[in-house]
Amino acid sequence: MRFIGNKENLLNSIYYTLEQKNIKGSSFFDFFSGTTNVARFFKKKNYKVFSSDLLYFSYCMQYAYIKNNKNPQFKSILAQINTKRESLICSALDIVLEFLNKIESTEGFIYKNYSTGGTSCLRQPRMYFSDYNAKRIDTIRIKLRNGKITVYCLKKNTSFCCPA
Ligand SMILES: C[S@@+](CC[C@H](N)C(=O)[O-])C[C@H]1O[C@@H](n2cnc3c(N)ncnc32)[C@H](O)[C@@H]1O
């Protein structure tokens, strides 16, 4: 996922600039973290990463990518979707994704407001998401909201620190 102003294409330049200017350190603060691309990049470089943002969606991404240091086991979700892991090669994430990918697509809020198909009545239809992706986002959001899959309740507006 990308913002206007996303720094993904600048990551190597940012890193290169730090090296060129001999700026050393072991911690990195990604203020205005947004999609967390910058924080994730420096986490992979073994920095101790701090991040923050005003938006709740960014908080969720920071929780998943920056605070979290292990592959989630999805124990409660696996119990709810009542499926068995048939192979050791197949990860818990694979099973959850397979379950979510099989749910039939729905035309919901995201489709109706942020895709070309859903906004075709407008003079300038919106192109934030493809029709297919918008429907998949709606489908999974609705599934989460209806509680078939429960997610952890996250506190808002917290900064993270991930140990290097
Ligand atoms: C251009 S986007 C972030 C781009 C991000 N570095 C990336 O690569 O995805 C700017 C971010 O600043 C956040 N932001 C704007 N004003 C803020 C404020 N006063 N406090 C915290 N976050 C703020 C927005 O919520 C948005 O996520």
Short mmCIF file of C-alpha atoms and ligand atoms in Angstrom, two decimals:
data_model
loop_
_atom_site.label_atom_id
_atom_site.label_comp_id
_atom_site.label_asym_id
_atom_site.label_seq_id
_atom_site.Cartn_x
_atom_site.Cartn_y
_atom_site.Cartn_z
CA MET A 1 0.00 0.00 0.00
CA ARG A 2 1.32 3.46 -0.91
CA PHE A 3 0.64 7.02 0.14
CA ILE A 4 1.15 10.10 -1.98
CA GLY A 5 4.49 11.13 -0.50
CA ASN A 6 5.52 7.55 0.20
CA LYS A 7 9.28 7.21 0.66
CA GLU A 8 9.61 3.68 -0.68
CA ASN A 9 11.56 4.72 -3.77
CA LEU A 10 13.85 6.90 -1.67
CA LEU A 11 14.88 4.33 0.92
CA ASN A 12 18.22 3.47 -0.63
CA SER A 13 18.97 7.17 -1.15
CA ILE A 14 18.16 7.92 2.50
CA TYR A 15 20.47 5.13 3.61
CA TYR A 16 23.16 6.16 1.15
CA THR A 17 23.01 9.75 2.45
CA LEU A 18 23.48 8.55 6.05
CA GLU A 19 26.52 6.55 4.96
CA GLN A 20 27.94 9.35 2.82
CA LYS A 21 27.65 11.82 5.66
CA ASN A 22 29.02 9.29 8.12
CA ILE A 23 25.93 9.60 10.31
CA LYS A 24 26.18 6.74 12.78
CA GLY A 25 23.73 5.43 15.33
CA SER A 26 21.84 2.36 16.46
CA SER A 27 18.32 3.77 16.72
CA PHE A 28 15.99 5.30 14.15
CA PHE A 29 12.77 7.27 14.65
CA ASP A 30 10.26 7.19 11.82
CA PHE A 31 7.99 10.14 12.63
CA PHE A 32 4.83 10.24 10.44
CA SER A 33 5.36 6.56 9.71
CA GLY A 34 2.30 6.10 7.47
CA THR A 35 2.64 2.76 5.75
CA THR A 36 5.79 2.02 7.82
CA ASN A 37 7.99 1.53 4.76
CA VAL A 38 10.79 3.62 6.24
CA ALA A 39 10.55 1.99 9.69
CA ARG A 40 10.53 -1.50 8.14
CA PHE A 41 13.59 -0.72 6.03
CA PHE A 42 15.61 0.41 9.06
CA LYS A 43 14.35 -2.47 11.19
CA LYS A 44 15.82 -4.84 8.59
CA LYS A 45 19.08 -2.91 8.88
CA ASN A 46 19.06 -3.86 12.59
CA TYR A 47 18.33 -0.42 13.97
CA LYS A 48 16.28 -0.10 17.13
CA VAL A 49 13.20 1.47 15.57
CA PHE A 50 10.71 3.96 17.02
CA SER A 51 7.70 5.04 15.01
CA SER A 52 4.56 7.12 15.35
CA ASP A 53 1.64 8.50 13.37
CA LEU A 54 -1.71 10.13 13.93
CA LEU A 55 -3.74 7.61 11.94
CA TYR A 56 -5.16 4.41 13.37
CA PHE A 57 -4.46 2.41 10.19
CA SER A 58 -0.81 3.37 10.51
CA TYR A 59 -0.86 2.32 14.16
CA CYS A 60 -2.10 -1.13 13.07
CA MET A 61 0.65 -1.38 10.49
CA GLN A 62 3.26 -0.29 13.04
CA TYR A 63 1.92 -2.91 15.46
CA ALA A 64 2.14 -5.64 12.82
CA TYR A 65 5.45 -4.75 11.21
CA ILE A 66 7.48 -2.86 13.81
CA LYS A 67 6.39 -3.97 17.27
CA ASN A 68 5.89 -7.56 16.26
CA ASN A 69 9.08 -9.59 15.94
CA LYS A 70 7.67 -13.08 15.42
CA ASN A 71 5.45 -14.76 12.85
CA PRO A 72 1.96 -14.75 14.37
CA GLN A 73 0.56 -18.20 15.11
CA PHE A 74 -3.09 -17.14 14.68
CA LYS A 75 -4.15 -19.71 17.29
CA SER A 76 -7.56 -18.20 18.03
CA ILE A 77 -8.29 -17.59 14.35
CA LEU A 78 -7.34 -21.14 13.41
CA ALA A 79 -9.67 -22.43 16.12
CA GLN A 80 -12.50 -20.26 14.81
CA ILE A 81 -12.15 -21.24 11.17
CA ASN A 82 -11.98 -24.84 12.24
CA THR A 83 -9.25 -25.99 9.95
CA LYS A 84 -6.35 -28.34 10.49
CA ARG A 85 -2.81 -27.78 9.36
CA GLU A 86 -2.27 -30.59 6.91
CA SER A 87 1.37 -30.01 6.25
CA LEU A 88 4.24 -28.73 8.33
CA ILE A 89 5.33 -26.70 5.31
CA CYS A 90 2.04 -24.86 5.33
CA SER A 91 2.26 -21.96 7.80
CA ALA A 92 -0.54 -20.63 9.98
CA LEU A 93 -0.49 -17.49 7.84
CA ASP A 94 -0.96 -19.58 4.65
CA ILE A 95 -4.03 -21.22 6.17
CA VAL A 96 -5.58 -17.93 7.26
CA LEU A 97 -4.88 -16.35 3.87
CA GLU A 98 -6.37 -19.33 2.06
CA PHE A 99 -9.49 -19.06 4.20
CA LEU A 100 -9.83 -15.32 3.55
CA ASN A 101 -9.13 -15.71 -0.17
CA LYS A 102 -11.93 -18.25 -0.54
CA ILE A 103 -14.65 -15.96 0.82
CA GLU A 104 -16.89 -14.70 -1.94
CA SER A 105 -16.31 -11.05 -2.91
CA THR A 106 -18.57 -8.27 -1.62
CA GLU A 107 -19.18 -4.79 -2.99
CA GLY A 108 -18.95 -2.67 0.17
CA PHE A 109 -17.78 0.77 1.30
CA ILE A 110 -14.31 0.58 -0.27
CA TYR A 111 -15.63 -0.67 -3.62
CA LYS A 112 -18.38 1.96 -3.69
CA ASN A 113 -16.08 4.86 -2.83
CA TYR A 114 -12.56 4.02 -3.97
CA SER A 115 -12.72 1.85 -7.10
CA THR A 116 -13.44 2.71 -10.73
CA GLY A 117 -16.38 0.30 -10.98
CA GLY A 118 -17.99 1.54 -7.79
CA THR A 119 -17.68 5.21 -8.75
CA SER A 120 -18.46 4.89 -12.47
CA CYS A 121 -21.36 7.35 -12.01
CA LEU A 122 -18.84 10.12 -11.26
CA ARG A 123 -17.45 12.35 -14.02
CA GLN A 124 -14.00 11.28 -12.86
CA PRO A 125 -14.26 7.74 -11.48
CA ARG A 126 -11.85 7.03 -8.63
CA MET A 127 -8.86 4.78 -9.15
CA TYR A 128 -7.47 4.23 -5.64
CA PHE A 129 -8.02 0.46 -5.83
CA SER A 130 -8.75 -1.93 -8.69
CA ASP A 131 -12.33 -3.26 -8.61
CA TYR A 132 -11.01 -6.68 -7.63
CA ASN A 133 -8.83 -5.43 -4.76
CA ALA A 134 -11.55 -3.10 -3.46
CA LYS A 135 -13.98 -6.02 -3.23
CA ARG A 136 -11.39 -8.19 -1.48
CA ILE A 137 -10.72 -5.40 1.06
CA ASP A 138 -14.49 -5.10 1.69
CA THR A 139 -14.90 -8.84 2.05
CA ILE A 140 -12.12 -9.19 4.60
CA ARG A 141 -13.07 -6.03 6.52
CA ILE A 142 -16.62 -7.29 6.86
CA LYS A 143 -15.41 -10.68 8.00
CA LEU A 144 -13.22 -9.09 10.67
CA ARG A 145 -15.94 -6.67 11.78
CA ASN A 146 -18.54 -9.40 12.11
CA GLY A 147 -16.25 -11.19 14.49
CA LYS A 148 -15.77 -14.42 12.58
CA ILE A 149 -12.14 -13.55 12.98
CA THR A 150 -11.27 -11.63 16.12
CA VAL A 151 -8.28 -9.37 16.20
CA TYR A 152 -6.45 -7.88 19.13
CA CYS A 153 -7.82 -4.59 20.37
CA LEU A 154 -5.12 -2.02 19.79
CA LYS A 155 -4.57 1.15 21.77
CA LYS A 156 -4.40 4.33 19.75
CA ASN A 157 -1.57 6.85 19.43
CA THR A 158 1.24 4.84 20.92
CA SER A 159 4.83 4.89 19.74
CA PHE A 160 6.69 1.66 19.29
CA CYS A 161 10.12 0.54 20.07
CA CYS A 162 11.42 -2.66 18.58
CA PRO A 163 14.55 -4.04 20.22
CA ALA A 164 17.46 -4.29 17.81
C1 LIG B 1 3.18 11.14 3.44
S1 LIG B 1 2.52 10.21 4.75
C2 LIG B 1 3.78 9.18 5.39
C3 LIG B 1 4.72 8.59 4.45
C4 LIG B 1 5.54 7.50 5.07
N1 LIG B 1 6.85 7.94 5.42
C5 LIG B 1 5.59 6.38 4.06
O1 LIG B 1 6.65 6.21 3.42
O2 LIG B 1 4.57 5.70 3.89
C6 LIG B 1 2.43 11.39 6.05
C7 LIG B 1 1.96 10.83 7.39
O3 LIG B 1 2.05 11.85 8.37
C8 LIG B 1 1.02 11.63 9.32
N2 LIG B 1 0.80 12.86 10.06
C9 LIG B 1 0.45 14.08 9.58
N3 LIG B 1 0.37 14.98 10.57
C10 LIG B 1 0.70 14.32 11.72
C11 LIG B 1 0.82 14.74 13.08
N4 LIG B 1 0.59 15.99 13.46
N5 LIG B 1 1.18 13.81 13.99
C12 LIG B 1 1.42 12.52 13.61
N6 LIG B 1 1.33 12.09 12.33
C13 LIG B 1 0.97 12.98 11.39
C14 LIG B 1 -0.15 11.21 8.46
O4 LIG B 1 -1.12 10.51 9.20
C15 LIG B 1 0.51 10.36 7.37
O5 LIG B 1 0.47 8.99 7.70
#
